[in-house]
Coordinates of C-alpha atoms and ligand atoms in Angstrom, one line a residue:
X1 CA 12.7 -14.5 -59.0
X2 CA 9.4 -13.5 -59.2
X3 CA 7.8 -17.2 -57.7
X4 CA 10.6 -16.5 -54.7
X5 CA 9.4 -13.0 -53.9
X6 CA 5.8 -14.7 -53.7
X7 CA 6.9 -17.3 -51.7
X8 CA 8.7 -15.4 -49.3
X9 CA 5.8 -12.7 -49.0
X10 CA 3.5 -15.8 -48.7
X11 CA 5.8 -17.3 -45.9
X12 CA 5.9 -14.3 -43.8
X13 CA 2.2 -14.1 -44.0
X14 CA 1.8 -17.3 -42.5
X15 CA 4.2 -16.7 -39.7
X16 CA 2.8 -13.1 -39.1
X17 CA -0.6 -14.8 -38.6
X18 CA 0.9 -17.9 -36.5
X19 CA 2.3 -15.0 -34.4
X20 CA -1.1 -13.2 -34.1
X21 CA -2.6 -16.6 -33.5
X22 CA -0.1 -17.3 -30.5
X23 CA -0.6 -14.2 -29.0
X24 CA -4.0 -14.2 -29.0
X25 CA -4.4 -17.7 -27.3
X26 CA -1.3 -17.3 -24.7
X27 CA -1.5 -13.2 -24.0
X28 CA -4.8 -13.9 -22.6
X29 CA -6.3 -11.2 -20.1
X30 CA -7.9 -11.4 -16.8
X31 CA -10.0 -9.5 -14.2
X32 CA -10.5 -10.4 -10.3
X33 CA -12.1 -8.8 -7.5
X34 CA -10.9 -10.6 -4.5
X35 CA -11.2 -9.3 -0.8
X36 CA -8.3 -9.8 1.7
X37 CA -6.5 -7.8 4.4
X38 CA -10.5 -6.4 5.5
X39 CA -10.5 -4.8 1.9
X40 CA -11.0 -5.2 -1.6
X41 CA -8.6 -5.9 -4.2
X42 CA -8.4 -6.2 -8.1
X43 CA -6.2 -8.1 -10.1
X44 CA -5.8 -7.8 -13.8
X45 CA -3.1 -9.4 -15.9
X46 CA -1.9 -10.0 -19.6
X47 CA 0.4 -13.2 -20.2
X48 CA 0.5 -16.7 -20.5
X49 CA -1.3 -18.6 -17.9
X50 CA -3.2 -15.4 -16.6
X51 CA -5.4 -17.8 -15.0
X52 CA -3.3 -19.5 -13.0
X53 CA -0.9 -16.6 -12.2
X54 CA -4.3 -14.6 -10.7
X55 CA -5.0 -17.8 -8.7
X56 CA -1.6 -17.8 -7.6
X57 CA -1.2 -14.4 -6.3
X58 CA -4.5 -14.3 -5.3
X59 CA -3.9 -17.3 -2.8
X60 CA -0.2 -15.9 -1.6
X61 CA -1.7 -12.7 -0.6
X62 CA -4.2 -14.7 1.7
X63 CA -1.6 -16.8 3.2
X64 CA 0.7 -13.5 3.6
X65 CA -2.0 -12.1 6.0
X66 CA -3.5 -15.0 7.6
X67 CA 0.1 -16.9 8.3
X68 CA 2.0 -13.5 8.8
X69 CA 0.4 -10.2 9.7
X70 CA -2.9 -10.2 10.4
X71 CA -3.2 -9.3 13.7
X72 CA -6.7 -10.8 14.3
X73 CA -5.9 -13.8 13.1
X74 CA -5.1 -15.6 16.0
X75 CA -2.5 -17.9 14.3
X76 CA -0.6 -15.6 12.2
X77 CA 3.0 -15.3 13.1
X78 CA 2.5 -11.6 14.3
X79 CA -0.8 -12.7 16.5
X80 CA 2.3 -15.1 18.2
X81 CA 4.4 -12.0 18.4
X82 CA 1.7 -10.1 20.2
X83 CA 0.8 -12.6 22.8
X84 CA 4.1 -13.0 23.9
X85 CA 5.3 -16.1 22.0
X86 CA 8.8 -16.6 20.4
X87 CA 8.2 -16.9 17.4
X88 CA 11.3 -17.5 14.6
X89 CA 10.5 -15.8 11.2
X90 CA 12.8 -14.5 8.6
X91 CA 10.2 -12.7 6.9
X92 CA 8.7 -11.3 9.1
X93 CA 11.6 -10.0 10.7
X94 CA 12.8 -8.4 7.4
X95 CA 9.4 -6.7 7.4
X96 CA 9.7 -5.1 11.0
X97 CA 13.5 -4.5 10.1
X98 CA 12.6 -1.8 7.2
X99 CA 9.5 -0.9 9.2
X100 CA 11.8 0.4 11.9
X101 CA 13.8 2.4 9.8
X102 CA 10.5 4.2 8.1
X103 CA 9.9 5.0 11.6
X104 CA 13.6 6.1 12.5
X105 CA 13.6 8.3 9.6
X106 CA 10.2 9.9 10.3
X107 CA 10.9 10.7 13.6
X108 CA 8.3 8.6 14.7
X109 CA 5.4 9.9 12.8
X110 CA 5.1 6.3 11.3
X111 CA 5.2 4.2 14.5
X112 CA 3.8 0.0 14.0
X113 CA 2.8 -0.2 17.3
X114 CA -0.3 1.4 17.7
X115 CA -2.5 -1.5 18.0
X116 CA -3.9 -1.2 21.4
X117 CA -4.6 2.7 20.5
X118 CA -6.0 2.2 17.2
X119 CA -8.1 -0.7 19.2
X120 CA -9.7 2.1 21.4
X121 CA -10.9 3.8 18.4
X122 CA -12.4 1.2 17.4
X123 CA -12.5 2.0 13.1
X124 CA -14.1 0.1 11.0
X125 CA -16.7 -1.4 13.8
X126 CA -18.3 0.3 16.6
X127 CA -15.9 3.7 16.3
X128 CA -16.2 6.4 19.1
X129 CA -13.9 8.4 21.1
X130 CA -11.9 7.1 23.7
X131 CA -11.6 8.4 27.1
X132 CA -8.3 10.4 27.5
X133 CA -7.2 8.3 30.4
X134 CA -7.9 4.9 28.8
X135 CA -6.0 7.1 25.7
X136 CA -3.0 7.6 27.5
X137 CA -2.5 4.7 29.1
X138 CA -2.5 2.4 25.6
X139 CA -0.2 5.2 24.6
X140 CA 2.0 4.9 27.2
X141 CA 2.6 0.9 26.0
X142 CA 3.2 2.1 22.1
X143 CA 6.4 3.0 20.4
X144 CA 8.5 1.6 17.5
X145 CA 11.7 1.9 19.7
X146 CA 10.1 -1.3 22.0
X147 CA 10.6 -3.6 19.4
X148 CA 13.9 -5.3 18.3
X149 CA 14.8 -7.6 16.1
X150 CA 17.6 -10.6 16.7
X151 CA 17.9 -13.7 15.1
X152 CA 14.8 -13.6 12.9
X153 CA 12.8 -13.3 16.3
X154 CA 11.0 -10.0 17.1
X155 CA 10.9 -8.7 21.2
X156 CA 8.6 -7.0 22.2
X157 CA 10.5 -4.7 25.2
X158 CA 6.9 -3.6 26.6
X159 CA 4.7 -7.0 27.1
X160 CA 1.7 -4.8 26.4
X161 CA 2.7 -2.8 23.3
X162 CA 0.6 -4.2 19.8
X163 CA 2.0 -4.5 16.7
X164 CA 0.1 -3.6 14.0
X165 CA 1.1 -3.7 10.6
X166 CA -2.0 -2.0 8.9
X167 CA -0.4 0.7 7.5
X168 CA 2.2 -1.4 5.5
X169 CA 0.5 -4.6 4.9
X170 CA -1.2 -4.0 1.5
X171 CA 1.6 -3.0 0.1
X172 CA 4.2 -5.7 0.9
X173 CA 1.4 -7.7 -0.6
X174 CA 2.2 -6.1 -3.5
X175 CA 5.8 -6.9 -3.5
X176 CA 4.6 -10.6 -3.2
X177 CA 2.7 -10.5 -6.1
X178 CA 5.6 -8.7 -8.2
X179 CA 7.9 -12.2 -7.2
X180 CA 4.8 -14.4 -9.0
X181 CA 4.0 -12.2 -11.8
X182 CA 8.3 -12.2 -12.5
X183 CA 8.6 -16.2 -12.2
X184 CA 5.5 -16.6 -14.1
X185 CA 6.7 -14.2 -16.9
X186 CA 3.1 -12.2 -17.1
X187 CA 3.4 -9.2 -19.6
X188 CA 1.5 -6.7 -18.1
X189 CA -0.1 -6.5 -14.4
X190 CA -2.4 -3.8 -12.6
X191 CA -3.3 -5.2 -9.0
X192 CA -4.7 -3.5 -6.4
X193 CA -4.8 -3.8 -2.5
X194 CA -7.1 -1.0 -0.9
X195 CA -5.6 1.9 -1.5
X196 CA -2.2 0.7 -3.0
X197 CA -1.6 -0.8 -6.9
X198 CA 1.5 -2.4 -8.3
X199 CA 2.2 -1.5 -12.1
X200 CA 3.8 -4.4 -13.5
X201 CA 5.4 -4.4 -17.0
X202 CA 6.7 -2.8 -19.4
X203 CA 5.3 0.9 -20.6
X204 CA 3.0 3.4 -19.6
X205 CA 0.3 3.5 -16.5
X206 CA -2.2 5.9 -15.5
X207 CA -3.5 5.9 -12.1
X208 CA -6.0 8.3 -10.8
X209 CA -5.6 10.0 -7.4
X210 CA -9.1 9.4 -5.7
X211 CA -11.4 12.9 -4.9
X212 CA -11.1 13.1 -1.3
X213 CA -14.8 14.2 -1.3
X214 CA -16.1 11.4 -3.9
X215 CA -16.9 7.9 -4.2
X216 CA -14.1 6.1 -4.8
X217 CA -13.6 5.8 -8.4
X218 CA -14.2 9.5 -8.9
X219 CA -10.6 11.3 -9.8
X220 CA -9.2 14.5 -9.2
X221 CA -5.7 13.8 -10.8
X222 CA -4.1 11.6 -12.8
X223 CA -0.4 10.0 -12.7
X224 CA 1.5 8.8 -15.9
X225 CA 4.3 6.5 -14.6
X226 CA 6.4 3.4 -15.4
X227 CA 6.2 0.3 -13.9
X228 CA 6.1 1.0 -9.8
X229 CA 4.2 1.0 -6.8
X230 CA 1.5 3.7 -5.7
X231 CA -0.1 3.8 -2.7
X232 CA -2.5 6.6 -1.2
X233 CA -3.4 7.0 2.5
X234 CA -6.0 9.4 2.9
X235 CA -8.6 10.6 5.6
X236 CA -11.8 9.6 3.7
X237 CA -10.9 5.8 4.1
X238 CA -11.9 5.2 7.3
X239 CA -13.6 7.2 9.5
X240 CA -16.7 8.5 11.8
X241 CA -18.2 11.6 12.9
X242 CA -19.1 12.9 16.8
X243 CA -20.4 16.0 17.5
X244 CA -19.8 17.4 14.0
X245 CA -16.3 16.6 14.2
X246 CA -14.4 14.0 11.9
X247 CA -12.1 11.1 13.3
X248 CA -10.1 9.0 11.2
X249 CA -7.8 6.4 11.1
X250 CA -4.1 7.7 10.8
X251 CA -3.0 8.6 14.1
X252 CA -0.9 11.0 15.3
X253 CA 1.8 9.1 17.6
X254 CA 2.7 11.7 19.5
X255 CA -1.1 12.5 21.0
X256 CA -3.0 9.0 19.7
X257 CA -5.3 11.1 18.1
X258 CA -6.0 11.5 14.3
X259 CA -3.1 12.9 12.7
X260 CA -4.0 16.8 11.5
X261 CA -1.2 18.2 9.7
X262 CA -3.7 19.8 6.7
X263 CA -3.5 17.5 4.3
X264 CA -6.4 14.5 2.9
X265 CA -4.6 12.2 1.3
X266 CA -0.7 11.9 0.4
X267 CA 0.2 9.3 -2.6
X268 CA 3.6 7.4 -2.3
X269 CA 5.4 6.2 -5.6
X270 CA 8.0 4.0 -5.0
X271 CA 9.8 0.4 -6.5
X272 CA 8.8 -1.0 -3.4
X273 CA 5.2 -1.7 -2.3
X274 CA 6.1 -1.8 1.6
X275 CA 8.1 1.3 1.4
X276 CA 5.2 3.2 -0.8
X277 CA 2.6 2.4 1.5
X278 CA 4.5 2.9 4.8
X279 CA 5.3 6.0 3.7
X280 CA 2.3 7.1 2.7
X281 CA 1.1 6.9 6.1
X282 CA 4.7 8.5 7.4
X283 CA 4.0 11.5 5.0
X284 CA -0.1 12.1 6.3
X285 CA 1.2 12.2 9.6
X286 CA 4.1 14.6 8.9
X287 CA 2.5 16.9 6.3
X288 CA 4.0 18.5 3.0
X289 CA 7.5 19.5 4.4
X290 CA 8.5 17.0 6.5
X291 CA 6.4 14.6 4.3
X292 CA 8.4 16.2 0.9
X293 CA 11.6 15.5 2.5
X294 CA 11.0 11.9 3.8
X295 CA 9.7 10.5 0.5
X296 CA 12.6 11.9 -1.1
X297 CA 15.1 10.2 1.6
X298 CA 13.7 6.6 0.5
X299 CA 13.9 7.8 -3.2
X300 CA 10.3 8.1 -3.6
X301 CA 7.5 10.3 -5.3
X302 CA 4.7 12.3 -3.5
X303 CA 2.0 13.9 -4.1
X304 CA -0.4 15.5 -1.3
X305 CA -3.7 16.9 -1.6
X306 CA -4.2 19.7 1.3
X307 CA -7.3 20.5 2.7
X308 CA -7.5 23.9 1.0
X309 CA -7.4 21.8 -2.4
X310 CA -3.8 22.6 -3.4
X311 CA -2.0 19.2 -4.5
X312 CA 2.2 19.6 -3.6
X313 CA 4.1 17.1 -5.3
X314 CA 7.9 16.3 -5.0
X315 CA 9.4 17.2 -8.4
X316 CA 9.5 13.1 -10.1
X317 CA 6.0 13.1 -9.2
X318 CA 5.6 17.3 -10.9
X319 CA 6.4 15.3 -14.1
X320 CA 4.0 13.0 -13.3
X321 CA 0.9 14.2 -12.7
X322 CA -2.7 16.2 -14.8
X323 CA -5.0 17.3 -12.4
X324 CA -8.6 17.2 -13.9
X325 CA -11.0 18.1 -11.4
X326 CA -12.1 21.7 -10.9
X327 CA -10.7 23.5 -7.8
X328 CA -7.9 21.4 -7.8
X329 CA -4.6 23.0 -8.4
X330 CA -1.0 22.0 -8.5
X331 CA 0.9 24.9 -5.7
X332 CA 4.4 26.1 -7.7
Ligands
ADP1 P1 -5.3 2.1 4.7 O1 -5.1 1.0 5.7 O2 -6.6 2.8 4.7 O3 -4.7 1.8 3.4 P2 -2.8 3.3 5.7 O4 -1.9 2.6 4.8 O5 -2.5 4.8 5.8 O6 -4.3 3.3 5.2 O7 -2.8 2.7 7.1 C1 -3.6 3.1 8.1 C2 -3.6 2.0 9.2 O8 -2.3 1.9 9.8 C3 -4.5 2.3 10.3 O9 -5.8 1.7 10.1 C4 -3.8 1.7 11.5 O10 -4.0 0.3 11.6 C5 -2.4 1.9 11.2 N1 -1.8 3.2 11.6 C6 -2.5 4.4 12.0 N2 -1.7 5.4 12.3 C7 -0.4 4.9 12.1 C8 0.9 5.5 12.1 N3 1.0 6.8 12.5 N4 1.9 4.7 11.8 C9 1.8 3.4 11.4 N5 0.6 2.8 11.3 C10 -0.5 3.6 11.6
MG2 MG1 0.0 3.0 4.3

């Protein structure tokens, strides 16, 4: 009886450290910086064939914007869209679909066709701003409710309106990467596209809400969630000064100038990478409220930090969040 116990102790050694052993040489871990989509990305995975599945996902999200939606890539599907061409896409019309109803539901805060206004503008190169006429008239060729989509092909009703899928792109990316991580059964994912991250896997994630004032890296909150999407749009990303006053990039589609409705940055949870960073974007433009209310009509979480330093958050995100930095505080 004795010998048995010994044995069986013995054998479940062996197998505990065959298990250990296994894990250790196929739960590998990996790290890398990659830049696509004119930003900067990170991806880090636990699993089997971490290697390959960061190759893999690095490469898709480079083909998603160079054969898709980049707009300055002159043979991406959507640079065909915007010169005119018919152009047949399943994809891409599934993407302009659900961007249509963010910007249905918003009322048009969120509007994909700013291109040509955004273009005046100029962020990200030589930025200044642009004459009121010029303003106007690229305004005047802009608006959601010119595109449709039939048969997989996407109209353009105005010949002159741009399609720009800026505010959406990163996260869709996201979504991709989800599809790779799930068919290569990785454990545990954390990849980031600018200013959106997918949490992949099962338990806990922090993520840090950037200081609006601060490098990036510097927080002044932090979010405990599950596996989801978060995306933050905020008005330190991109933008350039004139006569002591600040212009950034999230326009106001009403006016084509930079959205003010008091707040610096808005996170988006969601499932879905599109919908968390179109709506991010939606809920800058619209401002706590409205912002509150269209979050919670695609099921999502907000938090926005307003320019007086309160941080609002819907309640799912109340549960959610610690703020850390000093001046910061969570309104009731
Ligand atoms: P970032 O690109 O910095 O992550 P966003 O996701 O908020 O930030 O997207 C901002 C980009 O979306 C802009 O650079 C522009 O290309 C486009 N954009 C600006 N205003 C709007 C808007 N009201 N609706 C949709 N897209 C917009
Ligand atoms: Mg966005």
């Amino acid at each position: 009886m004795k010998k048995t116990g010994i044995l069986i102790a013995a054998l479940a050694a062996v197998i505990l450290i065959a298990f250990v052993a296994y894990d250790g040489i196929f739960n590998k871990s990996v790290s890398v910086d990659f830049f696509a989509m004119n930003t900067v990305g990170n991806i880090k995975i636990t699993g089997k064939d971490a290697d390959e599945t960061a190759e893999l996902i690095e490469a898709k999200i480079n083909s998603l914007d160079t054969d898709l939606l980049s707009r300055h890539d002159k043979n991406s599907a959507l640079s065909k869209v915007n010169s005119g061409e018919d152009v047949e896409s399943e994809e891409l019309a599934a993407y302009i679909k659900a961007l249509i109803e963010v910007s249905e539901k918003s009322g048009g805060a969120f509007d994909f066709t700013l291109g040509a206004v955004s273009d005046l503008w100029g962020f990200g190169g030589e930025a200044s701003v642009p004459d009121s006429a010029v303003l106007a008239e690229a305004l005047s060729h802009s608006g959601y409710e010119k595109i449709s989509v039939t048969d997989n092909r996407i109209i353009l009703e105005d010949r002159n309106a741009v399609i720009d899928l800026g505010a959406a792109g990163k996260g869709i990316a996201l979504d991709k990467a989800k599809e790779i991580l799930s068919a290569q059964n990785a454990k545990k994912a954390v990849i980031s596209v600018g200013g959106s991250v997918l949490l992949y896997g099962e338990g806990d994630f922090t993520v840090g809400i950037r200081n609006p004032e601060g490098n990036a890296g510097e927080y002044i909150a932090v979010l405990r969630t599950n596996a989801c999407c978060v995306s933050t749009s905020g008005n330190y990303e991109r933008y350039f000064e004139e006569n002591g006053k600040r212009y950034h990039h999230i326009l106001d589609p009403g006016s084509g100038y930079p959205a003010e409705s008091g707040v610096v940055s808005v996170t988006v949870i969601s499932e879905n990478g599109l919908l968390s960073d179109a709506l991010s974007t939606a809920c800058f433009v619209l401002g706590v409220e409205k912002g509150s209310e269209l979050a919670k009509e695609f099921g999502c979480e907000a938090v926005f930090v307003a320019a007086d330093k309160k941080i609002y958050a819907t309640d799912g995100a109340k549960a959610m969040i610690t703020v850390e930095a000093e001046g910061y505080a969570l309104a009731e």
